[in-house]
């Protein structure tokens, strides 16, 4: 049973930073692509960032490019999202997601590309 547990969310002022973590268990973490998505009230869940199983390739939504950095530590079974220069429009519940196909070469940057999901962590950015 794959489990994903996010942490690190909270309340921050605009321009501030937060680092989200996602602890994975239940299978070999390093074989699978991982991603971060977010969902604001009244909106659909949207792609934020993704990383291949090896960590060699990363993908970002245009809205976060240059401000957010996704990374992974396969030895610690943990995914990270470093968020800098936060804006009020970044306010959302952030979800960690995992692919179900091992060693996928090209990440599908939509919710359809990920099979396992965490419970989410709230990020609130005040103006």
PDB file of C-alpha atoms in Angstrom:
ATOM      1  CA  UNK A   1       0.000   0.000   0.000  1.00  0.00           C
ATOM      2  CA  UNK A   2       1.567   3.257  -1.157  1.00  0.00           C
ATOM      3  CA  UNK A   3       1.308   6.065   1.376  1.00  0.00           C
ATOM      4  CA  UNK A   4       2.203   9.706   0.846  1.00  0.00           C
ATOM      5  CA  UNK A   5       2.263  12.140   3.750  1.00  0.00           C
ATOM      6  CA  UNK A   6       2.801  15.853   3.162  1.00  0.00           C
ATOM      7  CA  UNK A   7       4.118  18.324   5.703  1.00  0.00           C
ATOM      8  CA  UNK A   8       5.510  21.840   5.864  1.00  0.00           C
ATOM      9  CA  UNK A   9       2.476  23.902   4.964  1.00  0.00           C
ATOM     10  CA  UNK A  10       1.414  26.961   6.917  1.00  0.00           C
ATOM     11  CA  UNK A  11       0.732  30.682   6.892  1.00  0.00           C
ATOM     12  CA  UNK A  12       3.347  32.986   5.361  1.00  0.00           C
ATOM     13  CA  UNK A  13       3.450  36.587   4.206  1.00  0.00           C
ATOM     14  CA  UNK A  14       3.774  37.452   0.544  1.00  0.00           C
ATOM     15  CA  UNK A  15       7.402  37.271  -0.507  1.00  0.00           C
ATOM     16  CA  UNK A  16       8.172  34.596   2.045  1.00  0.00           C
ATOM     17  CA  UNK A  17       9.250  30.988   1.647  1.00  0.00           C
ATOM     18  CA  UNK A  18       8.072  27.538   2.644  1.00  0.00           C
ATOM     19  CA  UNK A  19       9.452  24.060   2.090  1.00  0.00           C
ATOM     20  CA  UNK A  20       7.011  21.215   1.647  1.00  0.00           C
ATOM     21  CA  UNK A  21       7.986  17.606   2.220  1.00  0.00           C
ATOM     22  CA  UNK A  22       6.308  14.373   1.178  1.00  0.00           C
ATOM     23  CA  UNK A  23       7.280  11.150   2.926  1.00  0.00           C
ATOM     24  CA  UNK A  24       6.584   8.068   0.828  1.00  0.00           C
ATOM     25  CA  UNK A  25       6.262   4.453   1.890  1.00  0.00           C
ATOM     26  CA  UNK A  26       4.943   1.162   0.598  1.00  0.00           C
ATOM     27  CA  UNK A  27       7.213   0.594  -2.397  1.00  0.00           C
ATOM     28  CA  UNK A  28      10.636   1.537  -3.771  1.00  0.00           C
ATOM     29  CA  UNK A  29      10.424   5.314  -3.932  1.00  0.00           C
ATOM     30  CA  UNK A  30      13.279   5.781  -6.360  1.00  0.00           C
ATOM     31  CA  UNK A  31      11.621   3.884  -9.220  1.00  0.00           C
ATOM     32  CA  UNK A  32       8.763   6.357  -9.791  1.00  0.00           C
ATOM     33  CA  UNK A  33       8.170   9.897 -10.960  1.00  0.00           C
ATOM     34  CA  UNK A  34       6.676  12.241  -8.384  1.00  0.00           C
ATOM     35  CA  UNK A  35       4.745  15.471  -8.541  1.00  0.00           C
ATOM     36  CA  UNK A  36       3.137  18.336  -6.668  1.00  0.00           C
ATOM     37  CA  UNK A  37      -0.329  19.640  -7.421  1.00  0.00           C
ATOM     38  CA  UNK A  38      -2.480  22.281  -5.718  1.00  0.00           C
ATOM     39  CA  UNK A  39      -6.136  23.093  -5.395  1.00  0.00           C
ATOM     40  CA  UNK A  40      -7.555  26.450  -4.389  1.00  0.00           C
ATOM     41  CA  UNK A  41     -11.155  26.817  -3.141  1.00  0.00           C
ATOM     42  CA  UNK A  42     -13.617  26.563  -6.007  1.00  0.00           C
ATOM     43  CA  UNK A  43     -10.941  25.629  -8.522  1.00  0.00           C
ATOM     44  CA  UNK A  44      -9.748  22.418 -10.107  1.00  0.00           C
ATOM     45  CA  UNK A  45      -6.608  20.679  -8.964  1.00  0.00           C
ATOM     46  CA  UNK A  46      -3.687  21.973 -11.017  1.00  0.00           C
ATOM     47  CA  UNK A  47      -0.175  20.850 -11.790  1.00  0.00           C
ATOM     48  CA  UNK A  48       2.667  22.613  -9.967  1.00  0.00           C
ATOM     49  CA  UNK A  49       5.845  20.597 -10.507  1.00  0.00           C
ATOM     50  CA  UNK A  50       7.110  17.102 -11.261  1.00  0.00           C
ATOM     51  CA  UNK A  51      10.358  15.181 -11.243  1.00  0.00           C
ATOM     52  CA  UNK A  52      11.437  11.988 -12.973  1.00  0.00           C
ATOM     53  CA  UNK A  53      12.386   8.864 -11.029  1.00  0.00           C
ATOM     54  CA  UNK A  54      16.084   9.664 -11.380  1.00  0.00           C
ATOM     55  CA  UNK A  55      15.709  13.335 -10.537  1.00  0.00           C
ATOM     56  CA  UNK A  56      17.461  14.303 -13.746  1.00  0.00           C
ATOM     57  CA  UNK A  57      14.448  16.065 -15.269  1.00  0.00           C
ATOM     58  CA  UNK A  58      12.018  18.492 -13.690  1.00  0.00           C
ATOM     59  CA  UNK A  59       8.854  20.149 -14.942  1.00  0.00           C
ATOM     60  CA  UNK A  60       7.094  23.294 -13.711  1.00  0.00           C
ATOM     61  CA  UNK A  61       3.877  25.161 -14.290  1.00  0.00           C
ATOM     62  CA  UNK A  62       4.511  28.567 -15.841  1.00  0.00           C
ATOM     63  CA  UNK A  63       2.996  30.236 -12.793  1.00  0.00           C
ATOM     64  CA  UNK A  64       5.709  28.900 -10.463  1.00  0.00           C
ATOM     65  CA  UNK A  65       8.713  28.673 -12.762  1.00  0.00           C
ATOM     66  CA  UNK A  66      11.691  30.487 -11.266  1.00  0.00           C
ATOM     67  CA  UNK A  67      10.134  30.586  -7.789  1.00  0.00           C
ATOM     68  CA  UNK A  68       9.557  26.918  -6.881  1.00  0.00           C
ATOM     69  CA  UNK A  69      12.050  24.050  -6.945  1.00  0.00           C
ATOM     70  CA  UNK A  70      11.144  20.368  -6.808  1.00  0.00           C
ATOM     71  CA  UNK A  71      13.696  17.843  -5.599  1.00  0.00           C
ATOM     72  CA  UNK A  72      13.871  14.336  -4.196  1.00  0.00           C
ATOM     73  CA  UNK A  73      16.050  12.317  -1.866  1.00  0.00           C
ATOM     74  CA  UNK A  74      15.652   8.691  -2.885  1.00  0.00           C
ATOM     75  CA  UNK A  75      17.687   7.512   0.093  1.00  0.00           C
ATOM     76  CA  UNK A  76      15.180   9.171   2.446  1.00  0.00           C
ATOM     77  CA  UNK A  77      12.071   8.323   0.385  1.00  0.00           C
ATOM     78  CA  UNK A  78      11.170  11.999   0.435  1.00  0.00           C
ATOM     79  CA  UNK A  79       9.998  14.539  -2.108  1.00  0.00           C
ATOM     80  CA  UNK A  80      10.421  18.276  -1.568  1.00  0.00           C
ATOM     81  CA  UNK A  81       9.012  21.525  -2.900  1.00  0.00           C
ATOM     82  CA  UNK A  82      10.939  24.682  -2.064  1.00  0.00           C
ATOM     83  CA  UNK A  83       8.649  27.664  -2.553  1.00  0.00           C
ATOM     84  CA  UNK A  84      10.169  31.150  -2.656  1.00  0.00           C
ATOM     85  CA  UNK A  85       8.737  34.582  -3.410  1.00  0.00           C
ATOM     86  CA  UNK A  86       5.290  33.342  -2.473  1.00  0.00           C
ATOM     87  CA  UNK A  87       2.248  35.243  -3.698  1.00  0.00           C
ATOM     88  CA  UNK A  88      -1.337  35.316  -2.381  1.00  0.00           C
ATOM     89  CA  UNK A  89      -2.411  33.417  -5.505  1.00  0.00           C
ATOM     90  CA  UNK A  90      -0.247  30.493  -4.374  1.00  0.00           C
ATOM     91  CA  UNK A  91      -2.727  29.900  -1.551  1.00  0.00           C
ATOM     92  CA  UNK A  92      -4.086  26.363  -1.902  1.00  0.00           C
ATOM     93  CA  UNK A  93      -3.977  22.846  -0.553  1.00  0.00           C
ATOM     94  CA  UNK A  94      -0.819  21.245  -1.929  1.00  0.00           C
ATOM     95  CA  UNK A  95      -0.838  17.545  -2.790  1.00  0.00           C
ATOM     96  CA  UNK A  96       2.003  15.125  -3.324  1.00  0.00           C
ATOM     97  CA  UNK A  97       1.429  12.567  -6.084  1.00  0.00           C
ATOM     98  CA  UNK A  98       3.192   9.435  -7.308  1.00  0.00           C
ATOM     99  CA  UNK A  99       3.262   7.695 -10.669  1.00  0.00           C
ATOM    100  CA  UNK A 100       2.333   4.010 -10.888  1.00  0.00           C
ATOM    101  CA  UNK A 101       4.652   3.150 -13.805  1.00  0.00           C
ATOM    102  CA  UNK A 102       8.283   2.578 -12.919  1.00  0.00           C
ATOM    103  CA  UNK A 103      11.073   4.304 -14.839  1.00  0.00           C
ATOM    104  CA  UNK A 104       8.725   6.435 -16.941  1.00  0.00           C
ATOM    105  CA  UNK A 105      10.877   8.561 -19.261  1.00  0.00           C
ATOM    106  CA  UNK A 106       8.407  11.384 -19.860  1.00  0.00           C
ATOM    107  CA  UNK A 107       6.232  12.675 -17.042  1.00  0.00           C
ATOM    108  CA  UNK A 108       2.569  13.404 -17.789  1.00  0.00           C
ATOM    109  CA  UNK A 109       1.991  16.760 -16.116  1.00  0.00           C
ATOM    110  CA  UNK A 110      -1.710  16.335 -15.399  1.00  0.00           C
ATOM    111  CA  UNK A 111      -3.632  14.538 -12.684  1.00  0.00           C
ATOM    112  CA  UNK A 112      -4.050  11.631 -15.121  1.00  0.00           C
ATOM    113  CA  UNK A 113      -0.314  11.014 -14.972  1.00  0.00           C
ATOM    114  CA  UNK A 114      -0.363  10.158 -11.273  1.00  0.00           C
ATOM    115  CA  UNK A 115      -2.058   7.319  -9.447  1.00  0.00           C
ATOM    116  CA  UNK A 116      -1.323   7.824  -5.753  1.00  0.00           C
ATOM    117  CA  UNK A 117      -2.127  10.943  -3.748  1.00  0.00           C
ATOM    118  CA  UNK A 118      -1.456  12.325  -0.299  1.00  0.00           C
ATOM    119  CA  UNK A 119      -3.998  14.048   1.918  1.00  0.00           C
ATOM    120  CA  UNK A 120      -2.628  17.514   1.237  1.00  0.00           C
ATOM    121  CA  UNK A 121      -1.156  20.361   3.259  1.00  0.00           C
ATOM    122  CA  UNK A 122      -2.577  23.876   3.424  1.00  0.00           C
ATOM    123  CA  UNK A 123      -0.463  26.798   2.246  1.00  0.00           C
ATOM    124  CA  UNK A 124      -1.821  30.275   2.920  1.00  0.00           C
ATOM    125  CA  UNK A 125      -0.043  33.386   1.681  1.00  0.00           C
ATOM    126  CA  UNK A 126      -1.210  36.674   3.149  1.00  0.00           C
ATOM    127  CA  UNK A 127      -0.853  39.986   1.300  1.00  0.00           C
TER     128      UNK A 127
END
